[in-house]
Amino acid sequence: MKNILVATAIAFAFTAPFAMAQDKQTATATFVGKDGKEAGRASLTAAASGGVLIEVEVTGLPANRWVAFHVHETGKCDAASHHESAGKHFNPGETEHGFLAAKGPHAGDMPNQYVGEDGTLRAQVFDSMVSLDDKKNGIRGRALMVHANSDDYRSQPSGDAGDRLACGVIE
Ligand SMILES: [Cu+2]
């Protein structure tokens, strides 16, 4: 009897992580602000025909302005490094940055978003160039980034978007 219980416990220990594995069609991100404190969340949902819908709410941003919003290549949000830890834009196609660049855009490029009077960014953004699967354009394990300035959609390598104010690893 004792042996059966041990065997059951071992089997559970091995199967539990798979049972709890995240739905492949969805992901979440928790943002870390400039000060290292939690600054918001995002929910990501993969579309059946490709692309990912991103619903985002980030607080503590400069009010009444347009800010850049990108996917960066490294899923590491370290406020002490001013979120430089997240690396460059996610760019699996090795293209240029910007919707208005001749050889753009990066897969991680997304349109500027507006921060309201309360310093909170609330948006729903669709990036048709990325996925949540294991393919080359998969963004799970990478980072969402909100910048201090708007993206000019042309300047290399990152649209002259300024400081990195909030960063969230896509999990
Ligand atoms: Cu960026």
CSV table of N, CA and C and ligand atoms in Angstrom, one decimal:
chain,number,residue,atom,x,y,z
A,1,MET,N,0.8,-1.2,0.0
A,1,MET,CA,0.0,0.0,0.0
A,1,MET,C,0.9,1.2,0.0
A,2,LYS,N,1.9,1.2,0.9
A,2,LYS,CA,2.8,2.4,1.0
A,2,LYS,C,3.4,2.7,-0.4
A,3,ASN,N,3.9,1.6,-1.0
A,3,ASN,CA,4.5,1.7,-2.3
A,3,ASN,C,3.6,2.4,-3.4
A,4,ILE,N,2.4,2.0,-3.3
A,4,ILE,CA,1.4,2.6,-4.3
A,4,ILE,C,1.3,4.1,-4.1
A,5,LEU,N,1.2,4.5,-2.8
A,5,LEU,CA,1.1,5.9,-2.5
A,5,LEU,C,2.3,6.7,-3.0
A,6,VAL,N,3.4,6.1,-2.8
A,6,VAL,CA,4.7,6.8,-3.2
A,6,VAL,C,4.7,6.9,-4.8
A,7,ALA,N,4.3,5.8,-5.4
A,7,ALA,CA,4.2,5.9,-6.9
A,7,ALA,C,3.2,6.9,-7.4
A,8,THR,N,2.1,7.0,-6.7
A,8,THR,CA,1.1,8.0,-7.1
A,8,THR,C,1.6,9.4,-7.0
A,9,ALA,N,2.3,9.6,-5.8
A,9,ALA,CA,2.9,10.9,-5.5
A,9,ALA,C,3.9,11.3,-6.6
A,10,ILE,N,4.7,10.4,-7.0
A,10,ILE,CA,5.7,10.7,-8.0
A,10,ILE,C,5.1,11.0,-9.3
A,11,ALA,N,4.1,10.2,-9.7
A,11,ALA,CA,3.4,10.4,-11.0
A,11,ALA,C,2.8,11.8,-11.0
A,12,PHE,N,2.2,12.2,-9.9
A,12,PHE,CA,1.6,13.5,-9.8
A,12,PHE,C,2.6,14.6,-10.0
A,13,ALA,N,3.7,14.4,-9.3
A,13,ALA,CA,4.8,15.4,-9.4
A,13,ALA,C,5.3,15.7,-10.8
A,14,PHE,N,5.3,14.6,-11.6
A,14,PHE,CA,5.7,14.7,-13.0
A,14,PHE,C,4.6,15.3,-13.9
A,15,THR,N,3.4,14.9,-13.7
A,15,THR,CA,2.3,15.4,-14.6
A,15,THR,C,1.8,16.8,-14.2
A,16,ALA,N,1.9,17.2,-13.0
A,16,ALA,CA,1.3,18.4,-12.6
A,16,ALA,C,1.8,19.6,-13.4
A,17,PRO,N,3.1,19.7,-13.7
A,17,PRO,CA,3.6,20.9,-14.4
A,17,PRO,C,2.9,21.0,-15.8
A,18,PHE,N,2.7,19.8,-16.4
A,18,PHE,CA,2.1,19.8,-17.8
A,18,PHE,C,0.6,20.3,-17.7
A,19,ALA,N,-0.1,19.7,-16.6
A,19,ALA,CA,-1.5,20.1,-16.5
A,19,ALA,C,-1.6,21.6,-16.3
A,20,MET,N,-0.7,22.2,-15.6
A,20,MET,CA,-0.8,23.6,-15.3
A,20,MET,C,-0.2,24.5,-16.5
A,21,ALA,N,0.4,23.9,-17.5
A,21,ALA,CA,1.0,24.7,-18.6
A,21,ALA,C,0.0,25.7,-19.2
A,22,GLN,N,0.5,26.8,-19.5
A,22,GLN,CA,-0.4,27.9,-20.0
A,22,GLN,C,-1.0,27.6,-21.4
A,23,ASP,N,-2.2,28.0,-21.6
A,23,ASP,CA,-2.9,27.9,-22.9
A,23,ASP,C,-2.0,28.6,-23.9
A,24,LYS,N,-1.7,27.9,-25.0
A,24,LYS,CA,-0.8,28.4,-26.0
A,24,LYS,C,-1.4,29.6,-26.8
A,25,GLN,N,-2.7,29.8,-26.7
A,25,GLN,CA,-3.3,30.9,-27.4
A,25,GLN,C,-3.3,32.2,-26.6
A,26,THR,N,-2.9,32.2,-25.4
A,26,THR,CA,-3.0,33.4,-24.5
A,26,THR,C,-1.7,33.5,-23.8
A,27,ALA,N,-1.4,34.8,-23.4
A,27,ALA,CA,-0.2,35.1,-22.5
A,27,ALA,C,-0.6,36.3,-21.7
A,28,THR,N,0.3,36.6,-20.7
A,28,THR,CA,0.1,37.8,-19.9
A,28,THR,C,1.5,38.5,-19.7
A,29,ALA,N,1.4,39.7,-19.4
A,29,ALA,CA,2.7,40.5,-19.0
A,29,ALA,C,2.4,41.4,-17.8
A,30,THR,N,3.3,41.5,-16.9
A,30,THR,CA,3.1,42.4,-15.8
A,30,THR,C,4.2,43.4,-16.0
A,31,PHE,N,3.8,44.7,-16.0
A,31,PHE,CA,4.8,45.8,-16.3
A,31,PHE,C,5.6,46.2,-15.0
A,32,VAL,N,6.8,46.5,-15.2
A,32,VAL,CA,7.7,47.1,-14.2
A,32,VAL,C,8.0,48.5,-14.6
A,33,GLY,N,7.8,49.5,-13.8
A,33,GLY,CA,8.0,50.9,-14.1
A,33,GLY,C,9.5,51.2,-13.9
A,34,LYS,N,9.8,52.5,-14.1
A,34,LYS,CA,11.1,53.1,-14.0
A,34,LYS,C,11.7,52.8,-12.6
A,35,ASP,N,10.8,52.8,-11.6
A,35,ASP,CA,11.2,52.7,-10.2
A,35,ASP,C,11.3,51.2,-9.8
A,36,GLY,N,11.1,50.3,-10.7
A,36,GLY,CA,11.1,48.9,-10.3
A,36,GLY,C,9.8,48.4,-9.8
A,37,LYS,N,8.8,49.2,-9.6
A,37,LYS,CA,7.6,48.7,-9.0
A,37,LYS,C,6.6,48.3,-10.1
A,38,GLU,N,5.6,47.5,-9.7
A,38,GLU,CA,4.6,47.1,-10.7
A,38,GLU,C,3.8,48.2,-11.3
A,39,ALA,N,3.6,48.3,-12.6
A,39,ALA,CA,3.0,49.4,-13.2
A,39,ALA,C,1.9,49.1,-14.2
A,40,GLY,N,1.4,47.9,-14.2
A,40,GLY,CA,0.3,47.5,-15.1
A,40,GLY,C,0.4,46.1,-15.6
A,41,ARG,N,-0.6,45.8,-16.5
A,41,ARG,CA,-0.6,44.5,-17.0
A,41,ARG,C,-1.1,44.5,-18.5
A,42,ALA,N,-0.8,43.4,-19.1
A,42,ALA,CA,-1.3,43.2,-20.5
A,42,ALA,C,-1.8,41.7,-20.6
A,43,SER,N,-2.9,41.6,-21.4
A,43,SER,CA,-3.4,40.3,-21.8
A,43,SER,C,-3.2,40.1,-23.3
A,44,LEU,N,-2.6,39.0,-23.7
A,44,LEU,CA,-2.3,38.8,-25.1
A,44,LEU,C,-3.1,37.5,-25.6
A,45,THR,N,-3.7,37.6,-26.8
A,45,THR,CA,-4.5,36.5,-27.3
A,45,THR,C,-4.1,36.4,-28.8
A,46,ALA,N,-3.7,35.1,-29.1
A,46,ALA,CA,-3.4,34.9,-30.5
A,46,ALA,C,-4.6,34.7,-31.4
A,47,ALA,N,-4.6,35.3,-32.6
A,47,ALA,CA,-5.7,35.2,-33.5
A,47,ALA,C,-5.5,33.9,-34.3
A,48,ALA,N,-6.6,33.2,-34.7
A,48,ALA,CA,-6.5,32.0,-35.5
A,48,ALA,C,-5.8,32.1,-36.8
A,49,SER,N,-6.0,33.3,-37.4
A,49,SER,CA,-5.3,33.5,-38.7
A,49,SER,C,-4.0,34.2,-38.7
A,50,GLY,N,-3.4,34.3,-37.4
A,50,GLY,CA,-2.1,34.9,-37.3
A,50,GLY,C,-2.2,36.3,-36.6
A,51,GLY,N,-1.2,36.7,-35.9
A,51,GLY,CA,-1.2,38.0,-35.2
A,51,GLY,C,-1.7,37.8,-33.8
A,52,VAL,N,-1.4,38.8,-33.0
A,52,VAL,CA,-1.7,38.8,-31.6
A,52,VAL,C,-2.4,40.1,-31.1
A,53,LEU,N,-3.5,39.9,-30.4
A,53,LEU,CA,-4.3,41.1,-29.9
A,53,LEU,C,-3.7,41.3,-28.5
A,54,ILE,N,-3.3,42.6,-28.2
A,54,ILE,CA,-2.7,42.9,-26.9
A,54,ILE,C,-3.6,44.0,-26.3
A,55,GLU,N,-4.1,43.6,-25.1
A,55,GLU,CA,-4.9,44.6,-24.3
A,55,GLU,C,-4.0,45.0,-23.1
A,56,VAL,N,-3.8,46.3,-23.0
A,56,VAL,CA,-2.8,46.8,-22.1
A,56,VAL,C,-3.3,48.0,-21.2
A,57,GLU,N,-2.8,48.0,-20.0
A,57,GLU,CA,-3.1,49.1,-19.1
A,57,GLU,C,-1.8,49.3,-18.3
A,58,VAL,N,-1.2,50.5,-18.4
A,58,VAL,CA,0.0,50.9,-17.7
A,58,VAL,C,-0.2,52.2,-17.0
A,59,THR,N,0.2,52.3,-15.8
A,59,THR,CA,0.0,53.5,-15.0
A,59,THR,C,1.3,54.2,-14.8
A,60,GLY,N,1.2,55.5,-14.2
A,60,GLY,CA,2.4,56.2,-13.8
A,60,GLY,C,3.2,56.8,-15.0
A,61,LEU,N,2.5,57.0,-16.1
A,61,LEU,CA,3.2,57.6,-17.3
A,61,LEU,C,3.0,59.1,-17.4
A,62,PRO,N,3.8,59.8,-18.2
A,62,PRO,CA,3.5,61.2,-18.4
A,62,PRO,C,2.2,61.4,-19.1
A,63,ALA,N,1.4,62.3,-18.5
A,63,ALA,CA,0.0,62.5,-19.0
A,63,ALA,C,-0.1,63.2,-20.3
A,64,ASN,N,-1.2,62.9,-21.0
A,64,ASN,CA,-1.6,63.7,-22.3
A,64,ASN,C,-0.5,63.6,-23.3
A,65,ARG,N,0.0,62.5,-23.6
A,65,ARG,CA,1.0,62.4,-24.7
A,65,ARG,C,1.0,61.1,-25.4
A,66,TRP,N,1.5,61.1,-26.7
A,66,TRP,CA,1.7,59.9,-27.4
A,66,TRP,C,3.0,59.2,-27.0
A,67,VAL,N,3.0,57.9,-26.8
A,67,VAL,CA,4.2,57.2,-26.5
A,67,VAL,C,4.3,56.0,-27.4
A,68,ALA,N,5.6,55.6,-27.6
A,68,ALA,CA,5.9,54.4,-28.4
A,68,ALA,C,5.6,53.1,-27.6
A,69,PHE,N,5.2,52.1,-28.3
A,69,PHE,CA,4.9,50.8,-27.7
A,69,PHE,C,5.4,49.7,-28.7
A,70,HIS,N,6.3,48.9,-28.1
A,70,HIS,CA,7.0,47.9,-29.0
A,70,HIS,C,7.1,46.6,-28.3
A,71,VAL,N,7.5,45.5,-29.1
A,71,VAL,CA,8.0,44.3,-28.5
A,71,VAL,C,9.5,44.3,-28.6
A,72,HIS,N,10.2,44.1,-27.5
A,72,HIS,CA,11.6,44.0,-27.5
A,72,HIS,C,12.1,42.6,-27.4
A,73,GLU,N,13.3,42.3,-27.9
A,73,GLU,CA,13.7,40.9,-28.1
A,73,GLU,C,14.0,40.1,-26.8
A,74,THR,N,14.4,40.7,-25.8
A,74,THR,CA,14.8,40.0,-24.6
A,74,THR,C,13.8,40.2,-23.4
A,75,GLY,N,13.3,39.0,-22.9
A,75,GLY,CA,12.3,39.1,-21.8
A,75,GLY,C,13.0,39.3,-20.5
A,76,LYS,N,13.6,40.5,-20.3
A,76,LYS,CA,14.3,40.8,-19.1
A,76,LYS,C,14.0,42.3,-18.8
A,77,CYS,N,13.3,42.6,-17.7
A,77,CYS,CA,12.9,43.9,-17.4
A,77,CYS,C,13.6,44.4,-16.1
A,78,ASP,N,14.7,45.0,-16.2
A,78,ASP,CA,15.5,45.4,-15.1
A,78,ASP,C,15.6,46.9,-15.0
A,79,ALA,N,14.8,47.4,-14.0
A,79,ALA,CA,14.7,48.9,-13.9
A,79,ALA,C,16.0,49.6,-13.6
A,80,ALA,N,16.9,48.9,-12.9
A,80,ALA,CA,18.3,49.4,-12.6
A,80,ALA,C,19.0,49.7,-13.9
A,81,SER,N,18.7,49.0,-15.0
A,81,SER,CA,19.4,49.2,-16.3
A,81,SER,C,18.6,50.1,-17.2
A,82,HIS,N,17.5,50.7,-16.6
A,82,HIS,CA,16.6,51.5,-17.3
A,82,HIS,C,15.9,50.7,-18.4
A,83,HIS,N,15.8,49.4,-18.1
A,83,HIS,CA,15.1,48.4,-19.0
A,83,HIS,C,15.9,48.2,-20.3
A,84,GLU,N,17.2,48.6,-20.3
A,84,GLU,CA,18.1,48.3,-21.4
A,84,GLU,C,18.3,46.8,-21.5
A,85,SER,N,18.0,46.1,-20.4
A,85,SER,CA,18.1,44.7,-20.3
A,85,SER,C,17.2,44.0,-21.4
A,86,ALA,N,16.2,44.7,-21.8
A,86,ALA,CA,15.3,44.0,-22.8
A,86,ALA,C,15.8,44.1,-24.2
A,87,GLY,N,17.0,44.7,-24.4
A,87,GLY,CA,17.6,44.7,-25.7
A,87,GLY,C,16.9,45.5,-26.8
A,88,LYS,N,17.1,45.1,-28.0
A,88,LYS,CA,16.6,45.9,-29.2
A,88,LYS,C,15.1,45.5,-29.4
A,89,HIS,N,14.6,46.1,-30.5
A,89,HIS,CA,13.2,45.7,-30.9
A,89,HIS,C,13.3,44.2,-31.4
A,90,PHE,N,12.2,43.5,-31.2
A,90,PHE,CA,12.0,42.2,-31.7
A,90,PHE,C,12.0,42.3,-33.3
A,91,ASN,N,13.0,41.7,-33.9
A,91,ASN,CA,13.1,41.9,-35.4
A,91,ASN,C,13.6,40.6,-36.1
A,92,PRO,N,12.8,39.5,-36.0
A,92,PRO,CA,13.2,38.3,-36.6
A,92,PRO,C,13.4,38.3,-38.1
A,93,GLY,N,12.8,39.3,-38.8
A,93,GLY,CA,12.9,39.4,-40.3
A,93,GLY,C,14.1,40.2,-40.7
A,94,GLU,N,14.9,40.8,-39.7
A,94,GLU,CA,16.1,41.6,-39.9
A,94,GLU,C,15.7,42.7,-40.9
A,95,THR,N,14.6,43.4,-40.6
A,95,THR,CA,14.2,44.5,-41.4
A,95,THR,C,14.6,45.8,-40.8
A,96,GLU,N,14.3,47.0,-41.4
A,96,GLU,CA,14.5,48.3,-40.7
A,96,GLU,C,13.4,48.6,-39.8
A,97,HIS,N,13.7,49.6,-38.9
A,97,HIS,CA,12.6,50.0,-38.0
A,97,HIS,C,11.6,51.0,-38.6
A,98,GLY,N,10.4,50.8,-38.3
A,98,GLY,CA,9.4,51.9,-38.7
A,98,GLY,C,8.4,51.5,-39.8
A,99,PHE,N,7.1,51.9,-39.5
A,99,PHE,CA,6.1,51.6,-40.5
A,99,PHE,C,6.4,52.5,-41.8
A,100,LEU,N,7.1,53.6,-41.6
A,100,LEU,CA,7.3,54.5,-42.8
A,100,LEU,C,8.7,54.4,-43.3
A,101,ALA,N,9.5,53.4,-42.8
A,101,ALA,CA,10.8,53.2,-43.4
A,101,ALA,C,10.7,52.4,-44.6
A,102,ALA,N,11.6,52.6,-45.6
A,102,ALA,CA,11.6,51.9,-46.9
A,102,ALA,C,11.6,50.4,-46.7
A,103,LYS,N,12.5,49.9,-45.8
A,103,LYS,CA,12.6,48.5,-45.6
A,103,LYS,C,12.1,48.0,-44.2
A,104,GLY,N,11.1,48.7,-43.7
A,104,GLY,CA,10.5,48.4,-42.4
A,104,GLY,C,9.2,47.6,-42.6
A,105,PRO,N,8.5,47.3,-41.5
A,105,PRO,CA,8.9,47.5,-40.1
A,105,PRO,C,9.5,46.3,-39.5
A,106,HIS,N,9.9,46.5,-38.2
A,106,HIS,CA,10.2,45.3,-37.4
A,106,HIS,C,8.9,44.6,-37.0
A,107,ALA,N,8.9,43.3,-36.7
A,107,ALA,CA,7.7,42.6,-36.3
A,107,ALA,C,7.3,43.2,-34.9
A,108,GLY,N,8.2,43.7,-34.1
A,108,GLY,CA,7.8,44.3,-32.8
A,108,GLY,C,7.4,45.7,-32.9
A,109,ASP,N,7.3,46.3,-34.1
A,109,ASP,CA,6.8,47.7,-34.2
A,109,ASP,C,5.3,47.7,-34.0
A,110,MET,N,4.8,48.7,-33.3
A,110,MET,CA,3.3,48.8,-33.1
A,110,MET,C,3.1,50.4,-33.1
A,111,PRO,N,1.8,50.8,-33.4
A,111,PRO,CA,1.5,52.2,-33.5
A,111,PRO,C,1.7,52.9,-32.1
A,112,ASN,N,2.0,54.2,-32.1
A,112,ASN,CA,2.0,54.9,-30.9
A,112,ASN,C,0.7,54.9,-30.1
A,113,GLN,N,0.7,55.0,-28.8
A,113,GLN,CA,-0.5,55.0,-28.0
A,113,GLN,C,-0.6,56.2,-27.2
A,114,TYR,N,-1.8,56.6,-26.8
A,114,TYR,CA,-2.0,57.9,-26.1
A,114,TYR,C,-2.2,57.6,-24.6
A,115,VAL,N,-1.5,58.4,-23.8
A,115,VAL,CA,-1.6,58.3,-22.4
A,115,VAL,C,-2.6,59.4,-21.9
A,116,GLY,N,-3.6,59.0,-21.2
A,116,GLY,CA,-4.7,60.0,-20.8
A,116,GLY,C,-4.2,60.9,-19.7
A,117,GLU,N,-5.1,61.8,-19.3
A,117,GLU,CA,-4.9,62.8,-18.3
A,117,GLU,C,-4.5,62.2,-16.9
A,118,ASP,N,-4.9,61.0,-16.7
A,118,ASP,CA,-4.5,60.3,-15.4
A,118,ASP,C,-3.2,59.6,-15.4
A,119,GLY,N,-2.5,59.8,-16.5
A,119,GLY,CA,-1.2,59.1,-16.6
A,119,GLY,C,-1.3,57.6,-16.9
A,120,THR,N,-2.4,57.2,-17.3
A,120,THR,CA,-2.6,55.8,-17.6
A,120,THR,C,-2.9,55.5,-19.1
A,121,LEU,N,-2.1,54.6,-19.6
A,121,LEU,CA,-2.3,54.1,-21.0
A,121,LEU,C,-3.2,52.9,-21.0
A,122,ARG,N,-4.3,53.1,-21.7
A,122,ARG,CA,-5.2,51.9,-21.9
A,122,ARG,C,-5.4,51.8,-23.4
A,123,ALA,N,-5.1,50.6,-23.9
A,123,ALA,CA,-5.2,50.3,-25.3
A,123,ALA,C,-5.4,48.9,-25.7
A,124,GLN,N,-5.9,48.7,-26.9
A,124,GLN,CA,-6.0,47.4,-27.5
A,124,GLN,C,-5.3,47.5,-28.8
A,125,VAL,N,-4.3,46.7,-29.0
A,125,VAL,CA,-3.4,46.8,-30.1
A,125,VAL,C,-3.3,45.4,-30.8
A,126,PHE,N,-3.4,45.4,-32.1
A,126,PHE,CA,-3.2,44.1,-32.8
A,126,PHE,C,-1.9,44.2,-33.6
A,127,ASP,N,-1.0,43.3,-33.3
A,127,ASP,CA,0.2,43.2,-34.1
A,127,ASP,C,0.1,41.9,-35.0
A,128,SER,N,0.0,42.1,-36.3
A,128,SER,CA,-0.3,41.1,-37.2
A,128,SER,C,1.0,40.3,-37.6
A,129,MET,N,2.2,40.8,-37.1
A,129,MET,CA,3.5,40.2,-37.5
A,129,MET,C,4.0,39.2,-36.5
A,130,VAL,N,3.3,39.0,-35.4
A,130,VAL,CA,3.9,38.1,-34.4
A,130,VAL,C,2.9,37.0,-34.0
A,131,SER,N,3.4,36.1,-33.2
A,131,SER,CA,2.5,34.9,-32.8
A,131,SER,C,2.9,34.6,-31.3
A,132,LEU,N,2.1,33.7,-30.8
A,132,LEU,CA,2.4,33.2,-29.4
A,132,LEU,C,3.0,31.8,-29.4
A,133,ASP,N,3.3,31.3,-30.6
A,133,ASP,CA,3.7,29.9,-30.7
A,133,ASP,C,5.3,29.9,-30.7
A,134,ASP,N,5.8,28.7,-31.1
A,134,ASP,CA,7.3,28.5,-31.0
A,134,ASP,C,8.0,28.9,-32.3
A,135,LYS,N,7.2,29.5,-33.3
A,135,LYS,CA,7.8,29.8,-34.5
A,135,LYS,C,8.8,31.0,-34.4
A,136,LYS,N,9.4,31.4,-35.5
A,136,LYS,CA,10.4,32.5,-35.5
A,136,LYS,C,9.8,33.8,-35.0
A,137,ASN,N,8.5,34.0,-35.3
A,137,ASN,CA,7.9,35.3,-34.9
A,137,ASN,C,7.2,35.2,-33.5
A,138,GLY,N,7.5,34.2,-32.7
A,138,GLY,CA,6.8,34.0,-31.4
A,138,GLY,C,7.4,35.0,-30.4
A,139,ILE,N,6.5,35.6,-29.6
A,139,ILE,CA,6.9,36.7,-28.7
A,139,ILE,C,6.8,36.2,-27.2
A,140,ARG,N,6.4,35.0,-27.0
A,140,ARG,CA,6.4,34.6,-25.6
A,140,ARG,C,7.8,34.5,-25.1
A,141,GLY,N,8.1,35.1,-23.9
A,141,GLY,CA,9.4,35.2,-23.4
A,141,GLY,C,10.2,36.4,-23.8
A,142,ARG,N,9.5,37.3,-24.6
A,142,ARG,CA,10.1,38.6,-24.9
A,142,ARG,C,9.4,39.6,-24.1
A,143,ALA,N,9.6,40.9,-24.5
A,143,ALA,CA,9.1,42.0,-23.6
A,143,ALA,C,8.3,43.0,-24.3
A,144,LEU,N,7.3,43.5,-23.6
A,144,LEU,CA,6.5,44.7,-24.1
A,144,LEU,C,7.2,45.9,-23.5
A,145,MET,N,7.2,47.0,-24.3
A,145,MET,CA,7.9,48.2,-23.7
A,145,MET,C,7.1,49.5,-24.1
A,146,VAL,N,7.0,50.3,-23.1
A,146,VAL,CA,6.4,51.7,-23.3
A,146,VAL,C,7.5,52.7,-23.1
A,147,HIS,N,7.6,53.6,-24.1
A,147,HIS,CA,8.6,54.6,-24.0
A,147,HIS,C,8.1,56.0,-23.6
A,148,ALA,N,9.0,56.9,-23.4
A,148,ALA,CA,8.7,58.3,-22.9
A,148,ALA,C,8.2,59.2,-24.1
A,149,ASN,N,8.6,58.9,-25.3
A,149,ASN,CA,8.2,59.7,-26.4
A,149,ASN,C,7.6,58.9,-27.5
A,150,SER,N,7.0,59.6,-28.5
A,150,SER,CA,6.4,58.8,-29.6
A,150,SER,C,7.5,58.3,-30.6
A,151,ASP,N,7.1,57.3,-31.3
A,151,ASP,CA,7.9,56.7,-32.3
A,151,ASP,C,7.7,57.5,-33.6
A,152,ASP,N,8.8,58.0,-34.2
A,152,ASP,CA,8.6,58.7,-35.5
A,152,ASP,C,8.5,57.8,-36.7
A,153,TYR,N,8.5,56.5,-36.5
A,153,TYR,CA,8.3,55.5,-37.5
A,153,TYR,C,9.3,55.5,-38.6
A,154,ARG,N,10.4,56.2,-38.4
A,154,ARG,CA,11.5,56.3,-39.4
A,154,ARG,C,12.9,56.1,-38.9
A,155,SER,N,13.2,56.8,-37.8
A,155,SER,CA,14.6,56.8,-37.3
A,155,SER,C,15.1,55.4,-36.9
A,156,GLN,N,16.3,55.1,-37.3
A,156,GLN,CA,16.9,53.8,-36.9
A,156,GLN,C,17.8,54.0,-35.6
A,157,PRO,N,17.8,53.0,-34.8
A,157,PRO,CA,17.1,51.7,-35.0
A,157,PRO,C,15.7,51.6,-34.2
A,158,SER,N,15.3,52.7,-33.6
A,158,SER,CA,14.1,52.5,-32.7
A,158,SER,C,13.2,53.7,-32.7
A,159,GLY,N,13.2,54.5,-33.7
A,159,GLY,CA,12.1,55.5,-33.9
A,159,GLY,C,12.3,56.7,-33.0
A,160,ASP,N,13.5,56.9,-32.4
A,160,ASP,CA,13.7,58.1,-31.5
A,160,ASP,C,12.7,58.2,-30.4
A,161,ALA,N,12.4,57.0,-29.8
A,161,ALA,CA,11.3,56.9,-28.9
A,161,ALA,C,11.6,57.3,-27.4
A,162,GLY,N,12.9,57.5,-27.1
A,162,GLY,CA,13.3,58.0,-25.8
A,162,GLY,C,13.4,56.9,-24.8
A,163,ASP,N,13.3,57.4,-23.5
A,163,ASP,CA,13.5,56.5,-22.3
A,163,ASP,C,12.5,55.3,-22.3
A,164,ARG,N,12.9,54.3,-21.7
A,164,ARG,CA,12.0,53.1,-21.5
A,164,ARG,C,11.4,53.2,-20.2
A,165,LEU,N,10.1,53.5,-20.1
A,165,LEU,CA,9.4,53.8,-18.9
A,165,LEU,C,8.7,52.6,-18.2
A,166,ALA,N,8.3,51.6,-19.0
A,166,ALA,CA,7.6,50.5,-18.5
A,166,ALA,C,7.9,49.3,-19.3
A,167,CYS,N,8.2,48.1,-18.7
A,167,CYS,CA,8.6,46.9,-19.4
A,167,CYS,C,7.9,45.7,-18.8
A,168,GLY,N,7.4,44.8,-19.6
A,168,GLY,CA,6.7,43.7,-19.1
A,168,GLY,C,7.1,42.4,-19.9
A,169,VAL,N,7.5,41.4,-19.2
A,169,VAL,CA,7.9,40.1,-19.8
A,169,VAL,C,6.6,39.4,-20.2
A,170,ILE,N,6.6,38.9,-21.5
A,170,ILE,CA,5.4,38.1,-22.0
A,170,ILE,C,5.5,36.7,-21.5
A,171,GLU,N,4.6,36.2,-20.7
A,171,GLU,CA,4.7,34.9,-20.1
A,171,GLU,C,3.4,34.1,-20.5
B,1,CU,CU,10.9,50.2,-27.8
